[in-house]
Short mmCIF file of C-alpha atoms and ligand atoms in Angstrom, two decimals:
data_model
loop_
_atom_site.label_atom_id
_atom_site.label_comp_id
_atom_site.label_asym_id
_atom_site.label_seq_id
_atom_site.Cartn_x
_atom_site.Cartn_y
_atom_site.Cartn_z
CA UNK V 1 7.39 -36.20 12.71
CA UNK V 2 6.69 -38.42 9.94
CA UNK V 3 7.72 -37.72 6.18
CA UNK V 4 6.13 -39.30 3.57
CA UNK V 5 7.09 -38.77 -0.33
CA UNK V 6 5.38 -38.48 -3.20
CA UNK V 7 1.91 -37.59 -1.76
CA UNK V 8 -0.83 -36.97 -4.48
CA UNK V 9 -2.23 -33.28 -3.10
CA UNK V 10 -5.60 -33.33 -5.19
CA UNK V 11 -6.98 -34.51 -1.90
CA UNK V 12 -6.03 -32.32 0.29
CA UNK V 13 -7.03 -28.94 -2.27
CA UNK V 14 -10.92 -28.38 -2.38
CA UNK V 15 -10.59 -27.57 -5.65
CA UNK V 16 -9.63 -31.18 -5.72
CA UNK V 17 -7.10 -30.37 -8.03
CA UNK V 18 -2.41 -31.17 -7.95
CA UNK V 19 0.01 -33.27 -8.55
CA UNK V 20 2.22 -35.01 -5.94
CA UNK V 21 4.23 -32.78 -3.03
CA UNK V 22 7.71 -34.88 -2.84
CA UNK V 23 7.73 -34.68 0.64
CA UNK V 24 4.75 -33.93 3.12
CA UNK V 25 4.20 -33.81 7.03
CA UNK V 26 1.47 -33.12 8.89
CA UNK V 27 2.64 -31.25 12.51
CA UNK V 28 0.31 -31.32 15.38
CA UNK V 29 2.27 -28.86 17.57
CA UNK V 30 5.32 -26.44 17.91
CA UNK V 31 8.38 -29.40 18.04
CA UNK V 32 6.31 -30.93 15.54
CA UNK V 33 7.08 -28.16 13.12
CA UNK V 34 10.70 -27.13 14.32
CA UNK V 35 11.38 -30.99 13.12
CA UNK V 36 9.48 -30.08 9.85
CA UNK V 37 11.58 -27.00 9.30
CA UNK V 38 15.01 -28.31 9.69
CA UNK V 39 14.54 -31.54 7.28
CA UNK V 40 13.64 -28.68 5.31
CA UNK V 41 16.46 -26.55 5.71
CA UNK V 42 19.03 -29.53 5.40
CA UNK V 43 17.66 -30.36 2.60
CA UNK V 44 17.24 -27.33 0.63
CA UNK V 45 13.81 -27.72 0.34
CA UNK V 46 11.16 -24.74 -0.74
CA UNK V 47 8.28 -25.14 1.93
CA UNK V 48 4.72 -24.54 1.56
CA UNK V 49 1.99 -24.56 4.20
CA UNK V 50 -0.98 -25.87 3.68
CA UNK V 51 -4.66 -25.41 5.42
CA UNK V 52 -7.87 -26.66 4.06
CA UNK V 53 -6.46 -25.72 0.64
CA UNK V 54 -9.41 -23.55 0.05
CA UNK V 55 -8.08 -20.90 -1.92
CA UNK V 56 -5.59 -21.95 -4.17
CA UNK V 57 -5.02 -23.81 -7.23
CA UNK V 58 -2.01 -26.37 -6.89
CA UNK V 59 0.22 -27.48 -10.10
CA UNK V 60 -0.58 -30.43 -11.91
CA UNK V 61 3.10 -31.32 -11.51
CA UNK V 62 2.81 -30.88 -7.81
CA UNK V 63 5.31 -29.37 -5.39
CA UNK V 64 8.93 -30.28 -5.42
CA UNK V 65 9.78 -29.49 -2.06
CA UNK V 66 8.35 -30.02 1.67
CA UNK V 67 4.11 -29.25 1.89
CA UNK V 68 3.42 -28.87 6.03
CA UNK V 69 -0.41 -29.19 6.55
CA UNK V 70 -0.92 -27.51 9.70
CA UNK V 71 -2.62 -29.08 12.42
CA UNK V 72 -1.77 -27.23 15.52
CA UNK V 73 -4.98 -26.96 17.55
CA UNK V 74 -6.09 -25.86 20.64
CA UNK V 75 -8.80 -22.97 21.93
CA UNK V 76 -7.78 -21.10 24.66
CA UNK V 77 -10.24 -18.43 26.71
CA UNK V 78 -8.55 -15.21 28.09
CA UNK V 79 -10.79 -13.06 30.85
CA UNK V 80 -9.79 -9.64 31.86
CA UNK V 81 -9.39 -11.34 35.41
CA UNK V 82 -7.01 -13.72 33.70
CA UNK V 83 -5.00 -11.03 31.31
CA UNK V 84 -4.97 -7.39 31.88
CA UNK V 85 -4.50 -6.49 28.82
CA UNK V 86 -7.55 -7.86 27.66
CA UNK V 87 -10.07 -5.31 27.15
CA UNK V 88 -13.01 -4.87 29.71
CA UNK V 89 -16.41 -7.18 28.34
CA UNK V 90 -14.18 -8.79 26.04
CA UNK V 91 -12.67 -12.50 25.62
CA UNK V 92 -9.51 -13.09 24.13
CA UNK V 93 -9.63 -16.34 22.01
CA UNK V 94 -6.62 -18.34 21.31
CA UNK V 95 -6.69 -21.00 18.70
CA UNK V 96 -4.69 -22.89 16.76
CA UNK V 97 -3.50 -22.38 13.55
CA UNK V 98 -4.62 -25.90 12.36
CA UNK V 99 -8.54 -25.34 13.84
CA UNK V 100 -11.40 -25.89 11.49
CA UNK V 101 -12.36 -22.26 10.67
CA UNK V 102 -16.05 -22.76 10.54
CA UNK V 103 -16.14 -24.98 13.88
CA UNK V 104 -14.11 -22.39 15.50
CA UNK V 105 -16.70 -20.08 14.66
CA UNK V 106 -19.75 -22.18 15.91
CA UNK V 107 -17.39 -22.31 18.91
CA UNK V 108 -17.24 -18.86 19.64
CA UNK V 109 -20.72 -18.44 18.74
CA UNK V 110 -22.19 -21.26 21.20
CA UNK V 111 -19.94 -19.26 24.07
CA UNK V 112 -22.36 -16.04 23.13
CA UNK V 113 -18.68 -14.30 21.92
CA UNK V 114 -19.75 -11.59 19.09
CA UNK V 115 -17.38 -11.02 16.40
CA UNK V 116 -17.20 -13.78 14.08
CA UNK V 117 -20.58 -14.37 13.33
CA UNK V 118 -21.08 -13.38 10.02
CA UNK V 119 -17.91 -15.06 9.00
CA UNK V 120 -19.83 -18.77 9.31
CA UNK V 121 -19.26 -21.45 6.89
CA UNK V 122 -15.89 -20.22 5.44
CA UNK V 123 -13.54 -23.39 4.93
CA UNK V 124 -10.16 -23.48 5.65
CA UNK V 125 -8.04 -23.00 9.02
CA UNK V 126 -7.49 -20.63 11.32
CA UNK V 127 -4.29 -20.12 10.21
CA UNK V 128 -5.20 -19.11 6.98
CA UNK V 129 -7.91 -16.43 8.11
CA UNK V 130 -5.38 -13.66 8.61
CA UNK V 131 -3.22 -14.45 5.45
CA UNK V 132 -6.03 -13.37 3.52
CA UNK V 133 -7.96 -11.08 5.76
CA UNK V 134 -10.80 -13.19 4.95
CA UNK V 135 -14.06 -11.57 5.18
CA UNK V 136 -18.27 -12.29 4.05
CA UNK V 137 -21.49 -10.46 4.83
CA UNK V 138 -19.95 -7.09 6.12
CA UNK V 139 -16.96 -8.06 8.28
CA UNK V 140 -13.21 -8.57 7.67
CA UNK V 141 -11.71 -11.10 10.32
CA UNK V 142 -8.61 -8.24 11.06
CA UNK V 143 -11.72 -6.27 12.88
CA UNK V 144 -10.79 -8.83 15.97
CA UNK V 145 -7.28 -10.05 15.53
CA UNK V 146 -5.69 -9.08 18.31
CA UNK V 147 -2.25 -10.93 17.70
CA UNK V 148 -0.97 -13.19 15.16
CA UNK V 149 2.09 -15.80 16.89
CA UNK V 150 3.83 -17.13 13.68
CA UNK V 151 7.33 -19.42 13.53
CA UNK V 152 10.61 -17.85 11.15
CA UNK V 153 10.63 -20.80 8.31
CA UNK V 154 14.79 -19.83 8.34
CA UNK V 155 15.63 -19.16 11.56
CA UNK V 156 12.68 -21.01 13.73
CA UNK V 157 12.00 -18.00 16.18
CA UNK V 158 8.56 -17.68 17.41
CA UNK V 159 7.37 -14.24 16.84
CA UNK V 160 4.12 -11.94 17.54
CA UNK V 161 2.40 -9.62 15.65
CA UNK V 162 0.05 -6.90 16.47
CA UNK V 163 -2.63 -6.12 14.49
CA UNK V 164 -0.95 -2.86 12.73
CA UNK V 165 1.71 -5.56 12.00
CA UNK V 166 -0.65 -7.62 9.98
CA UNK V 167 -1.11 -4.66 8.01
CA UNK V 168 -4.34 -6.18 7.00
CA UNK V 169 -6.05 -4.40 3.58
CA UNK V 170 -9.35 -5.82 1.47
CA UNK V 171 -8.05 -9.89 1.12
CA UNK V 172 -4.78 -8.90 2.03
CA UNK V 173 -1.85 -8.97 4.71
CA UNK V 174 1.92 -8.75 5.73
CA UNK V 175 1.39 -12.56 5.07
CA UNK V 176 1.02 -12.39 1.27
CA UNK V 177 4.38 -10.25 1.02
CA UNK V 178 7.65 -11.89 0.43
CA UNK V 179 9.00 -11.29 3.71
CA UNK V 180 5.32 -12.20 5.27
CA UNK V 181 5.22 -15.70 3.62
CA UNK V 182 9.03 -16.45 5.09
CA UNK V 183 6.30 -17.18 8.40
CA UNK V 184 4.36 -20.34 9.25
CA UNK V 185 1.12 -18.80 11.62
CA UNK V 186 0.70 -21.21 14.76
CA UNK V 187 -2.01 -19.38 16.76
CA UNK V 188 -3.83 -16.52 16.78
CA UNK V 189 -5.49 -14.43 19.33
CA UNK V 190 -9.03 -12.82 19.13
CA UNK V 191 -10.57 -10.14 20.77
CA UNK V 192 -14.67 -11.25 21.01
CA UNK V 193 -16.77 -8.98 22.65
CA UNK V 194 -19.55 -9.88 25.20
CA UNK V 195 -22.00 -7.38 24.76
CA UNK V 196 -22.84 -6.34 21.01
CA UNK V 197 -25.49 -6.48 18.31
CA UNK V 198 -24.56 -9.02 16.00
CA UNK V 199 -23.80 -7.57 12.55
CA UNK V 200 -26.84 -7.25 10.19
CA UNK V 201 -25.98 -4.89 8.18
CA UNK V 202 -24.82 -6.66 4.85
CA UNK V 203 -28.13 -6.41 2.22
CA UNK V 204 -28.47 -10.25 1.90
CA UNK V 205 -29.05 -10.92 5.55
CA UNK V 206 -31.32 -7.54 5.92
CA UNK V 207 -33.24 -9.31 2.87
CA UNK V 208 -33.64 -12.62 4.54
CA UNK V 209 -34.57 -11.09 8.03
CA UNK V 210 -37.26 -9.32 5.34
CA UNK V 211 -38.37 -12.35 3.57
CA UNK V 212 -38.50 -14.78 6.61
CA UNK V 213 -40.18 -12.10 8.56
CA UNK V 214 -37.99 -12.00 11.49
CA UNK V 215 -38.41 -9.50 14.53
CA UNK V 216 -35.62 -7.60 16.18
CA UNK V 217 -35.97 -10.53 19.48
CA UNK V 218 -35.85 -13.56 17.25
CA UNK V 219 -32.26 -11.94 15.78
CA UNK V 220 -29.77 -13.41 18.66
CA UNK V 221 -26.23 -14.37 17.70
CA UNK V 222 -26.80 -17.79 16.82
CA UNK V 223 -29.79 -16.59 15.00
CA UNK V 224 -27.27 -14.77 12.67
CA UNK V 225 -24.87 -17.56 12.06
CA UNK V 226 -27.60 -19.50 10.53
CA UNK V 227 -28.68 -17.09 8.69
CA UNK V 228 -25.76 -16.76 7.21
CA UNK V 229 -25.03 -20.54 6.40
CA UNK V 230 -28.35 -20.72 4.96
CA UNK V 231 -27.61 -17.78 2.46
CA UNK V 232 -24.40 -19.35 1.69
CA UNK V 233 -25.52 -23.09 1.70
CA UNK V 234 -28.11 -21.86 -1.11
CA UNK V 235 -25.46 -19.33 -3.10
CA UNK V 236 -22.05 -21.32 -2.81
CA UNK V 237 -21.25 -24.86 -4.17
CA UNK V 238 -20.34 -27.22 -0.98
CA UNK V 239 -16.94 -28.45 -1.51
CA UNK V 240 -18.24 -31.84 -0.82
CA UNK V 241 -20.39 -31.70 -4.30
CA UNK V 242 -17.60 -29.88 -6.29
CA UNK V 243 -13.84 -29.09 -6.57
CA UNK V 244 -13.85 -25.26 -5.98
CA UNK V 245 -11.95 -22.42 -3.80
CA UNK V 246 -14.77 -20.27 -3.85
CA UNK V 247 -14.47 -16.58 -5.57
CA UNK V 248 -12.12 -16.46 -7.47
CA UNK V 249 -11.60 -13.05 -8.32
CA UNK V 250 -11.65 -9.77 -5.87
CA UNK V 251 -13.97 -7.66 -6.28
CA UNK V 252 -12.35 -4.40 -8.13
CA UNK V 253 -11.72 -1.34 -6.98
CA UNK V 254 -11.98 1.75 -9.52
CA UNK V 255 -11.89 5.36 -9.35
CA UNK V 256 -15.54 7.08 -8.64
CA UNK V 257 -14.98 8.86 -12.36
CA UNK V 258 -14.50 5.65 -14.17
CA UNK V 259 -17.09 4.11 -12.94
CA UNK V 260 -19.25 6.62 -13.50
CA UNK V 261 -18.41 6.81 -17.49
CA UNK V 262 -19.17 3.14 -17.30
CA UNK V 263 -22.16 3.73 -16.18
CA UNK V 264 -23.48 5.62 -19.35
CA UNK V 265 -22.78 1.73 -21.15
CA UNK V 266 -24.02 -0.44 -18.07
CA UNK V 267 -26.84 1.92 -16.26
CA UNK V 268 -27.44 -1.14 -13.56
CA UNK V 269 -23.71 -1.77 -12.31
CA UNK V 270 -24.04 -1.88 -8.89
CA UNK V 271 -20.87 0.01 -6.78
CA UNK V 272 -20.27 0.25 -2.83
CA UNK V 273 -18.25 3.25 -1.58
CA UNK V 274 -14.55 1.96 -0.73
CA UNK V 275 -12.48 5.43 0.50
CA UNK V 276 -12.37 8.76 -1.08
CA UNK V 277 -13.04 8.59 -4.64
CA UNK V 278 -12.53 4.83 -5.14
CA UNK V 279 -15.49 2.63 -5.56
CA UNK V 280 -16.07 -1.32 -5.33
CA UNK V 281 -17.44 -3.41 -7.94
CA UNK V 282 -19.37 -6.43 -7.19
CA UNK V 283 -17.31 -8.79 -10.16
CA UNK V 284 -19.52 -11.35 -10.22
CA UNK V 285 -22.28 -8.55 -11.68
CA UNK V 286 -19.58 -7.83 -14.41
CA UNK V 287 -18.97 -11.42 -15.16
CA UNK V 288 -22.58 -12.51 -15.13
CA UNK V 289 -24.64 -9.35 -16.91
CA UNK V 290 -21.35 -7.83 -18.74
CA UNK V 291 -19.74 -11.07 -19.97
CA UNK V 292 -22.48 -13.84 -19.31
CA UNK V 293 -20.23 -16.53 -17.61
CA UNK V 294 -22.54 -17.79 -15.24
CA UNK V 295 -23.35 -21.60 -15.75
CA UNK V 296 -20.64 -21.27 -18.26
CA UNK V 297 -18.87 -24.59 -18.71
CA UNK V 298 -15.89 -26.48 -20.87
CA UNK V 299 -15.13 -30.07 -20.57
CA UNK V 300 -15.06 -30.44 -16.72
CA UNK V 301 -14.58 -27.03 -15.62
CA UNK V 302 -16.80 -23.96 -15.55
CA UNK V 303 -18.60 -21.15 -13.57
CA UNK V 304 -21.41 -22.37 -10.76
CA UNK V 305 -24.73 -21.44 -11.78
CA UNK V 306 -26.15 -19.69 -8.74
CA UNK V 307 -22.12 -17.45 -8.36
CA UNK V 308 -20.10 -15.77 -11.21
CA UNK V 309 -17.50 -15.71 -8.97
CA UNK V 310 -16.97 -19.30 -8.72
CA UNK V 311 -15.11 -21.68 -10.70
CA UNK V 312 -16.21 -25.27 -10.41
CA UNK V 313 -14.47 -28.40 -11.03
CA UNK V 314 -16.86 -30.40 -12.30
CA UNK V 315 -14.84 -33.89 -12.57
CA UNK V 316 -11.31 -34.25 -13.58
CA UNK V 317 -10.20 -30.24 -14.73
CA UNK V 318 -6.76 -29.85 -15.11
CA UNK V 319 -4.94 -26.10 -13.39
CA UNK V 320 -4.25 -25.66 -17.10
CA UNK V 321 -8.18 -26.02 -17.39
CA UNK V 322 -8.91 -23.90 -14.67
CA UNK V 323 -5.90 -21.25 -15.74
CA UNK V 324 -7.54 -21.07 -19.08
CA UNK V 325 -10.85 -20.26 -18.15
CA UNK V 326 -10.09 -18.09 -15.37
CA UNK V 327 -8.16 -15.81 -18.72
CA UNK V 328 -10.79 -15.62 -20.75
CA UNK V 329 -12.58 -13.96 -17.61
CA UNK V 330 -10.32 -11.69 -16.81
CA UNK V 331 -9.85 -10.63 -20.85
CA UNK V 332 -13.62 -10.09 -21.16
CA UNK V 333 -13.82 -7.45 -18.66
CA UNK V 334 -10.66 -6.41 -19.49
CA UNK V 335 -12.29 -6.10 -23.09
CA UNK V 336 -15.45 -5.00 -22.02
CA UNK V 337 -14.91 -2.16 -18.76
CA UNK V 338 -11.36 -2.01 -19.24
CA UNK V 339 -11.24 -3.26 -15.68
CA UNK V 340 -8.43 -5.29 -14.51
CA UNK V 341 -9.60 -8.31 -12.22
CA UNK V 342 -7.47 -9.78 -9.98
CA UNK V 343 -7.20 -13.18 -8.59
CA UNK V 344 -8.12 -14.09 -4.94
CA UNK V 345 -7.47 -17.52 -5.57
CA UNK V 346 -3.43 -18.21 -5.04
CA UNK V 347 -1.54 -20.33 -7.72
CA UNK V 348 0.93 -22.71 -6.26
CA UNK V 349 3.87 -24.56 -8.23
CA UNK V 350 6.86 -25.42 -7.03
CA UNK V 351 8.86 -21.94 -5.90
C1 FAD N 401 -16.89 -22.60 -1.06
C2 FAD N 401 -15.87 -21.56 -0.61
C3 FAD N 401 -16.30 -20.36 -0.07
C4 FAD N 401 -15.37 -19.39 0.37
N1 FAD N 401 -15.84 -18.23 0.89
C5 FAD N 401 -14.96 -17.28 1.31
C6 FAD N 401 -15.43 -16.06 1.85
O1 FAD N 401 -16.63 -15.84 2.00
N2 FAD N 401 -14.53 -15.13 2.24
C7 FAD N 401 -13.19 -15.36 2.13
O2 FAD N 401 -12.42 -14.46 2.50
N3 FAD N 401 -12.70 -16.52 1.62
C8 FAD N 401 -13.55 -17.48 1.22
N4 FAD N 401 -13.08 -18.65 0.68
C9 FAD N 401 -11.64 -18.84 0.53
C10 FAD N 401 -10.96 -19.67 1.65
O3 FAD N 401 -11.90 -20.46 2.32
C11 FAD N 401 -10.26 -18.77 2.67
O4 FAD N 401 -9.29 -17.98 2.04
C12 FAD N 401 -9.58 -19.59 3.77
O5 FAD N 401 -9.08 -18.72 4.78
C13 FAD N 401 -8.43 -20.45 3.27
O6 FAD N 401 -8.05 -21.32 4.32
P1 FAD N 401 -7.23 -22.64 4.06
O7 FAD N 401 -6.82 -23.16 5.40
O8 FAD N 401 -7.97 -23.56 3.20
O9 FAD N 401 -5.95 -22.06 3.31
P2 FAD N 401 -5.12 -22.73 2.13
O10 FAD N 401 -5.89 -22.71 0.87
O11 FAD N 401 -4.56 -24.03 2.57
O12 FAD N 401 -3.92 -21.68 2.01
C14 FAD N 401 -4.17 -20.38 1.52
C15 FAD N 401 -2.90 -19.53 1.69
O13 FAD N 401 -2.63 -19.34 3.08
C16 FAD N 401 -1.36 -19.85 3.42
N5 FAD N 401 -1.45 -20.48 4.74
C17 FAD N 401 -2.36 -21.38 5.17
N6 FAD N 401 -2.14 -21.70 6.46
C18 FAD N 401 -1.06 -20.98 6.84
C19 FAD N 401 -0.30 -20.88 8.05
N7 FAD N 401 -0.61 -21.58 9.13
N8 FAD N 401 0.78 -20.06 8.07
C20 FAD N 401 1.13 -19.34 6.98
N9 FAD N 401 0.46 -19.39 5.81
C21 FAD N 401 -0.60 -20.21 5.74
C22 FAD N 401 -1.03 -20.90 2.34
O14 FAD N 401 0.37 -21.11 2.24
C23 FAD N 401 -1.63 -20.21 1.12
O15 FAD N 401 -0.74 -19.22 0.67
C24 FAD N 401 -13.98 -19.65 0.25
C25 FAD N 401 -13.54 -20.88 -0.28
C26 FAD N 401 -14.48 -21.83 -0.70
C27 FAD N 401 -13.98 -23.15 -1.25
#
């Protein structure tokens, strides 16, 4: 493999936003990244691994250590005649930790797979689905992870784990743990099933199957996919017009009582059911009616005008920019509902 120094990382965030990593490789396959990992290790270096760099926020001073953008690809198809294990009228999928999440998807899709659908026009890697259990319009990607195949940073062994390993919770996994992030993902194995209806249940897409007047025929697989990167094309800033990692906050989770005090003060806040007595609350409807941040803006940062979920780097915002602004947030519906909001978006420095 090939080690540069000193490589600027603004380019490779989509928040378009870090200093230099003072060393950087990209690895392609398995040997690749056994090579990465020992420079590393006789070195003394800290590692991170990097994706699409959709979700976090990198330091302005960079990362003083090794940053291994993964590129592992590969798409493998697994029939019940092939694999036993894999369930009857079901594919397993095998791809590469360094796929294109979103082409993967249309992938999956084109092969009449169901499973992923709704999860169209995510950026990011494949590799990076699981670390976050990402998830959009009514599905959470651990619903078909079958098997995550990830490599010990320390030790280099090449180890699976099951689903119940992943421990997968709302935008969260074994991965985000200390001992989880001691693991670079190379693959990861989906179970797609062949017979299904595709997943309309989320209110945005029953909405748009309203307003666009769609019958029950006309709603195929692919049908859904672009209905879902239509919603999102119109709701989300494209990361080609603007630095941005998308929400940056979860959405909170509160007990039923508390919410239902504050809903003598805010009589519209909207809530989903999420387990016995806990509730979910959208936080872009606190940030926009509560606190009024959308199309909020300072010098080159601020909130996108359609999301109040989403910070937006306008130009040439600093992470101190984007740190500031994403306080103020969290202390005026801290202020406000005395609700704590948490960040999905990851900050990265040098440890
Ligand atoms: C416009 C926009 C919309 C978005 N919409 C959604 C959405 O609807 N739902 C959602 O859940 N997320 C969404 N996101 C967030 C983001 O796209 C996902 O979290 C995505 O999975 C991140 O992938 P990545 O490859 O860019 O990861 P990165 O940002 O590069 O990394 C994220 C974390 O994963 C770790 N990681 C990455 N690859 C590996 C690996 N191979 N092994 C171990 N650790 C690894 C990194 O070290 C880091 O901790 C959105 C982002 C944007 C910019």
């Amino acid at each position: 493999v090939t080690i540069s120094e000193n490589v600027l990382l603004n380019t490779y965030t989509t928040f378009r936003i870090g200093g230099p990593a003072r060393f950087f490789v990209v690895v392609k396959n398995i040997l690749d990244l056994t090579d990465a990992l020992v420079f590393a290790q006789q070195k003394g270096l800290p590692i991170f691994v990097l994706g699409g760099g959709s979700n976090i926020v990198m330091s302005d001073n960079g990362f003083d250590g090794l940053v291994i953008k993964n590129e592992i690809t590969g798409i493998t198809f697994q029939e019940k005649a092939d694999n036993p294990d894999v369930p009857e009228n079901t594919t397993l999928v095998i791809a590469g930790a360094g796929e294109e999440w979103d082409a993967f998807v249309g992938t999956t899709v084109e092969k009449n797979l169901f499973g992923l659908e709704t999860l169209s026009l995510i950026p990011g890697t494949v590799g990076a689905a699981p670390v976050q259990n990402i998830g959009a319009y009514g599905t959470e990607v651990k619903t078909t992870v079958r098997f995550v195949e990830a490599m010990h940073k320390e030790t280099g062994e090449l180890c699976t784990f099951t689903n119940a390993q992943c421990d997968f919770s709302y935008r969260n996994s074994f991965f985000k743990t200390p001992e989880g992030k001691k693991y670079v993902i190379t693959r990861v194995g989906f179970i797609l099933k062949h017979h299904d209806k595709p997943n309309i249940s989320y209110r945005d897409i029953q909405k748009y199957i309203e307003e666009h007047k769609l019958a029950e025929v006309d709603i195929t697989l692919q049908k859904v996919r672009d209905i879902v990167i239509d919603i999102r094309t119109n709701k989300l800033p494209s990361v080609k017009d603007y630095g941005t990692a998308g929400s940056f906050f979860k959405n909170p989770i509160i007990p039923k009582a508390e919410y239902e005090a504050l809903l003598q003060q805010y009589p519209m806040m909207p809530h989903y059911p999420a387990g016995e007595e806990l509730v979910k609350i959208p936080a872009a409807w606190i940030l926009d009616n509560v606190c009024g941040f959308k199309g909020y803006r300072e010098g080159d940062v601020g909130v996108y005008k359609n999301q109040a979920l989403v910070l937006v780097n306008y130009g040439n915002a600093t992470e101190k920019d984007v740190k500031n602004l994403a306080e103020k947030m969290i202390a005026c519906v801290k202020e406000k509902t005395n609700i704590n909001l948490e960040r999905e978006v990851e900050y990265i420095s040098e440890k």
